[in-house]
Short mmCIF file of C-alpha atoms in Angstrom, two decimals:
data_model
loop_
_atom_site.label_atom_id
_atom_site.label_comp_id
_atom_site.label_asym_id
_atom_site.label_seq_id
_atom_site.Cartn_x
_atom_site.Cartn_y
_atom_site.Cartn_z
CA MET W 862 113.14 88.79 90.10
CA HIS W 863 110.35 90.91 91.30
CA GLY W 864 106.41 91.08 91.03
CA HIS W 865 104.21 94.07 91.08
CA GLY W 866 105.78 96.63 93.33
CA GLY W 867 109.26 95.91 92.33
CA LEU W 868 110.50 94.71 95.81
CA ASN W 869 114.03 93.22 96.14
CA VAL W 870 113.90 89.57 96.85
CA ALA W 871 117.58 88.95 97.47
CA SER W 872 116.78 87.70 101.09
CA ALA W 873 113.80 85.88 102.57
CA PRO W 874 113.22 85.43 106.27
CA TYR W 875 112.79 81.83 106.24
CA LEU W 876 112.48 80.02 102.79
CA HIS W 877 114.81 81.83 100.38
CA ALA W 878 114.70 79.28 97.46
CA VAL W 879 113.95 75.75 96.19
CA ARG W 880 115.82 74.20 93.35
CA LEU W 881 115.31 70.72 91.53
CA GLU W 882 118.03 68.23 92.11
CA PRO W 883 120.08 67.72 88.74
CA GLY W 884 118.63 64.82 86.70
CA ALA W 885 115.35 64.55 88.92
CA ALA W 886 113.11 65.16 85.79
CA ALA W 887 115.04 62.58 83.71
CA SER W 888 112.09 60.05 84.09
CA GLY W 889 109.47 62.30 82.76
CA GLY W 890 106.81 60.63 84.92
CA TYR W 891 104.25 62.46 87.04
CA PRO W 892 104.93 65.26 88.26
CA PHE W 893 108.20 65.58 86.60
CA GLY W 894 106.55 65.72 83.08
CA LEU W 895 104.77 68.76 84.00
CA PRO W 896 106.47 71.78 82.42
CA ALA W 897 106.65 73.94 85.47
CA VAL W 898 108.40 71.12 87.17
CA ARG W 899 110.59 70.09 84.36
CA GLY W 900 111.76 73.42 83.80
CA LEU W 901 112.25 74.26 87.51
CA ARG W 902 115.92 75.14 88.21
CA ARG W 903 115.95 77.42 91.03
CA MET W 904 113.00 79.32 92.27
CA VAL W 905 113.64 82.26 94.62
CA PHE W 906 110.94 83.39 96.98
CA HIS W 907 109.82 86.96 98.21
CA PRO W 908 110.57 87.84 101.83
CA GLU W 909 106.89 88.59 102.39
CA VAL W 910 104.55 87.18 99.92
CA THR W 911 104.89 84.85 96.90
CA PHE W 912 101.89 83.66 94.63
CA LEU W 913 101.78 80.74 92.40
CA VAL W 914 99.09 81.12 89.79
CA GLY W 915 98.04 79.41 86.51
CA GLU W 916 95.43 77.12 85.07
CA ASN W 917 94.17 73.87 86.54
CA GLY W 918 96.79 71.20 86.21
CA THR W 919 99.71 73.31 85.62
CA GLY W 920 101.24 71.97 89.02
CA LYS W 921 100.62 74.85 91.38
CA SER W 922 99.35 72.51 94.40
CA THR W 923 101.78 69.81 93.42
CA LEU W 924 104.61 72.18 93.77
CA LEU W 925 103.27 73.97 97.04
CA GLU W 926 102.51 70.35 98.62
CA ALA W 927 106.29 69.28 97.60
CA ILE W 928 107.72 72.47 99.30
CA ALA W 929 105.65 71.90 102.43
CA ALA W 930 106.79 68.22 102.70
CA ALA W 931 110.38 69.24 102.03
CA TRP W 932 110.04 71.68 104.95
CA GLY W 933 109.08 68.78 107.16
CA LEU W 934 105.19 69.65 107.15
CA ASN W 935 102.36 67.18 106.74
CA PRO W 936 101.51 66.83 102.87
CA GLU W 937 97.92 66.71 103.82
CA GLY W 938 98.32 69.90 105.80
CA GLY W 939 98.49 71.14 109.40
CA GLY W 940 101.54 72.38 111.51
CA ARG W 941 104.41 70.60 112.88
CA SER W 942 102.39 68.74 115.44
CA LEU W 943 100.24 67.07 112.81
CA HIS W 944 101.50 63.89 111.11
CA PHE W 945 98.32 62.00 110.13
CA ALA W 946 97.94 60.50 106.85
CA THR W 947 94.38 59.76 105.61
CA ARG W 948 95.73 58.61 102.30
CA GLU W 949 99.14 58.72 100.55
CA THR W 950 98.43 60.76 97.47
CA HIS W 951 101.43 63.29 97.38
CA SER W 952 103.90 62.95 94.88
CA GLU W 953 107.70 62.03 95.35
CA LEU W 954 108.64 65.76 94.14
CA HIS W 955 109.47 66.70 97.69
CA ARG W 956 112.46 64.15 97.74
CA ALA W 957 113.95 65.84 94.44
CA LEU W 958 113.68 69.42 96.03
CA HIS W 959 116.71 71.07 97.74
CA VAL W 960 115.36 73.68 100.11
CA GLU W 961 117.71 76.85 100.84
CA ARG W 962 116.74 78.09 104.07
CA ALA W 963 117.49 81.67 105.13
CA GLY W 964 116.58 81.51 108.71
CA ARG W 965 114.88 79.48 111.50
CA ALA W 966 111.06 79.94 111.66
CA ASN W 967 109.32 79.89 114.89
CA ASP W 968 106.10 78.65 113.31
CA ALA W 969 105.20 76.83 110.14
CA TYR W 970 101.82 75.83 108.58
CA PHE W 971 100.48 74.21 105.30
CA LEU W 972 96.99 74.80 104.57
CA ARG W 973 95.29 72.69 101.96
CA ALA W 974 91.62 73.58 101.21
CA GLU W 975 90.60 70.29 100.02
CA SER W 976 91.92 68.43 102.92
CA PHE W 977 91.29 70.92 105.98
CA TYR W 978 88.28 68.70 107.05
CA ASN W 979 90.93 65.90 107.73
CA VAL W 980 93.06 68.43 109.70
CA ALA W 981 90.13 69.34 111.69
CA THR W 982 89.58 65.51 112.58
CA ALA W 983 93.21 65.04 113.36
CA VAL W 984 93.21 68.02 115.88
CA GLU W 985 90.02 66.49 117.67
CA GLU W 986 91.72 63.13 117.97
CA LEU W 987 94.76 64.60 119.35
CA ASP W 988 93.05 66.47 122.07
CA ARG W 989 91.09 63.17 122.86
CA THR W 990 94.40 61.67 123.84
CA ASP W 991 96.07 62.05 127.30
CA MET W 992 97.51 65.59 127.74
CA ALA W 993 100.87 64.02 128.46
CA THR W 994 101.06 62.73 125.00
CA LEU W 995 100.34 66.02 123.38
CA PRO W 996 103.11 68.30 121.85
CA ALA W 997 104.41 70.43 124.64
CA LEU W 998 101.74 72.87 124.55
CA GLY W 999 100.14 72.41 128.13
CA ARG W 1000 96.69 72.93 126.55
CA PRO W 1001 94.53 71.21 123.87
CA ILE W 1002 95.59 72.01 120.39
CA ARG W 1003 92.10 73.45 119.40
CA GLU W 1004 92.88 76.39 121.63
CA ASP W 1005 95.26 77.48 118.96
CA TYR W 1006 92.17 77.48 116.54
CA GLY W 1007 90.04 79.64 118.77
CA GLY W 1008 88.66 76.87 120.83
CA GLY W 1009 85.66 74.39 120.33
CA SER W 1010 85.46 72.05 117.23
CA LEU W 1011 86.40 73.07 113.87
CA HIS W 1012 83.87 70.74 112.60
CA GLU W 1013 81.11 72.88 114.39
CA ARG W 1014 81.98 75.89 112.21
CA SER W 1015 81.40 76.45 108.55
CA HIS W 1016 84.34 76.03 106.17
CA GLY W 1017 84.88 79.76 106.03
CA GLU W 1018 84.91 80.21 109.65
CA SER W 1019 87.40 77.65 110.20
CA PHE W 1020 89.81 79.12 107.72
CA TRP W 1021 89.37 82.50 109.28
CA GLN W 1022 90.04 81.09 112.76
CA LEU W 1023 93.23 79.62 111.34
CA LEU W 1024 94.21 83.09 110.04
CA THR W 1025 93.31 85.05 112.94
CA GLU W 1026 93.93 82.54 115.91
CA ARG W 1027 96.55 79.83 114.66
CA PHE W 1028 98.72 82.03 112.72
CA GLY W 1029 100.67 84.11 115.25
CA GLY W 1030 103.69 85.61 113.36
CA GLY W 1031 107.20 84.64 112.91
CA GLY W 1032 106.38 81.86 110.60
CA LEU W 1033 106.41 80.31 107.21
CA TYR W 1034 102.63 80.02 105.90
CA LEU W 1035 102.03 77.86 102.93
CA LEU W 1036 98.49 78.24 101.66
CA ASP W 1037 96.76 76.15 98.82
CA GLU W 1038 93.78 77.97 97.47
CA PRO W 1039 92.63 79.64 100.82
CA GLU W 1040 89.90 81.55 98.86
CA ALA W 1041 88.01 78.36 98.29
CA ALA W 1042 86.06 79.03 101.53
CA LEU W 1043 86.22 82.84 101.70
CA SER W 1044 83.71 85.42 100.60
CA PRO W 1045 85.20 88.28 98.67
CA THR W 1046 84.74 90.50 101.84
CA ARG W 1047 86.69 87.86 103.88
CA GLN W 1048 89.29 87.85 101.23
CA LEU W 1049 89.81 91.44 101.60
CA ALA W 1050 90.21 90.89 105.20
CA ALA W 1051 92.68 88.12 104.78
CA LEU W 1052 94.80 90.68 102.95
CA ALA W 1053 94.86 92.95 105.80
CA ARG W 1054 95.57 89.75 108.18
CA MET W 1055 98.39 88.85 105.99
CA ARG W 1056 99.79 92.33 106.20
CA ASP W 1057 99.67 92.23 109.92
CA LEU W 1058 101.44 88.78 110.06
CA VAL W 1059 103.88 89.86 107.61
CA ARG W 1060 104.82 92.98 109.94
CA LEU W 1061 105.24 90.13 112.62
CA ARG W 1062 108.02 88.68 110.46
CA SER W 1063 106.00 86.08 108.60
CA GLN W 1064 106.50 84.71 104.95
CA PHE W 1065 103.54 83.40 102.75
CA ILE W 1066 103.50 81.29 99.75
CA VAL W 1067 100.27 80.99 98.23
CA ALA W 1068 98.71 78.96 95.28
CA THR W 1069 95.62 80.81 94.25
CA HIS W 1070 93.00 81.74 91.61
CA SER W 1071 91.77 84.81 93.44
CA PRO W 1072 92.68 88.22 91.91
CA ILE W 1073 91.93 89.60 95.04
CA LEU W 1074 94.51 87.85 97.09
CA MET W 1075 97.20 88.18 94.44
CA ALA W 1076 96.78 91.96 94.63
CA TYR W 1077 98.79 91.98 97.83
CA PRO W 1078 100.97 95.11 97.30
CA GLY W 1079 104.62 94.18 96.30
CA ALA W 1080 104.01 90.55 96.07
CA LEU W 1081 106.00 88.25 93.81
CA ILE W 1082 103.84 86.28 91.24
CA TYR W 1083 105.03 83.27 89.37
CA LEU W 1084 102.85 82.06 86.61
CA LEU W 1085 102.97 78.32 85.87
CA ASP W 1086 102.08 77.54 82.24
CA ASP W 1087 103.09 75.37 79.18
CA ASP W 1088 106.47 77.23 79.13
CA GLY W 1089 107.40 76.58 82.84
CA ILE W 1090 107.58 78.93 85.52
CA HIS W 1091 108.04 82.68 85.28
CA PRO W 1092 107.38 86.00 87.02
CA VAL W 1093 104.55 88.02 85.85
CA GLU W 1094 102.97 91.35 86.66
CA TYR W 1095 99.76 91.40 88.56
CA THR W 1096 97.95 93.24 85.74
CA ASP W 1097 99.21 90.93 83.24
CA THR W 1098 97.55 87.75 84.91
CA GLU W 1099 94.77 86.28 83.32
CA HIS W 1100 92.87 86.36 86.44
CA TYR W 1101 92.98 90.21 86.64
CA VAL W 1102 92.41 90.73 82.93
CA VAL W 1103 89.25 88.39 82.78
CA THR W 1104 87.81 89.63 85.96
CA ARG W 1105 88.18 93.24 85.12
CA GLU W 1106 86.59 92.84 81.55
CA PHE W 1107 83.73 90.86 83.16
CA LEU W 1108 82.94 93.42 85.98
CA ASN W 1109 83.28 96.17 83.41
CA HIS W 1110 81.32 94.53 80.52
CA PRO W 1111 79.17 91.61 81.98
CA GLU W 1112 76.34 91.82 79.52
CA ARG W 1113 78.67 91.73 76.42
CA MET W 1114 80.87 88.75 77.96
CA LEU W 1115 77.61 87.05 78.73
CA ARG W 1116 76.43 87.35 75.27
CA GLU W 1117 79.39 85.75 74.02
CA LEU W 1118 79.77 83.05 76.38
CA LEU W 1119 75.92 82.11 76.25
CA ARG W 1120 74.94 82.74 72.56
#
């Protein structure tokens, strides 16, 4: 399989593929009743960047959350040192996923836009404990985020600090709608930062609605819809088509929408 750019995805540095255990979807309950989950057999990832796209409710975030949990990360977000649970809302999908690892990552992080506030709180709480009880960092965890309190920065600034300070390369980075707090200019800057991290042997899997982010050169794009999961070219995504049409013909589209 390949996305726009046609790069070979025969091998990935860390996460090669996931597959649903046989019979796992037989119950038909949530989330196994979702077409994208029910039809999941074996999903191979790009060695650099893979995007999960599709309409709201198709299961992008649910699948990414399950991949994160199956990898051993906190379903609410964070790195390996964070194991808080504000509320148990994640599905049982991760228990039915078999992860095919291709290598050992030095770092791993799951970013959930909707629960990053909880991550910031957990970081502060960990830093208030005795230094002897912290993970073997020898310093406060907040130093990985540029120092200071994440709560004293805007949502966008916190996200940006995560990309530029916390992510250092050699890692598997799972991002759920990172564009939620980023301006278009910052999204463009995020593309450049992702490329820098890929050159430092990082792998990204990103659930997104952003036509800017999914333009990453050579990325593999999976569309989740009523027919399941299948690869799609960037210029064939609804995100690209609708955005292009709106920017090229805003008056015409607005007349149709608002008549």
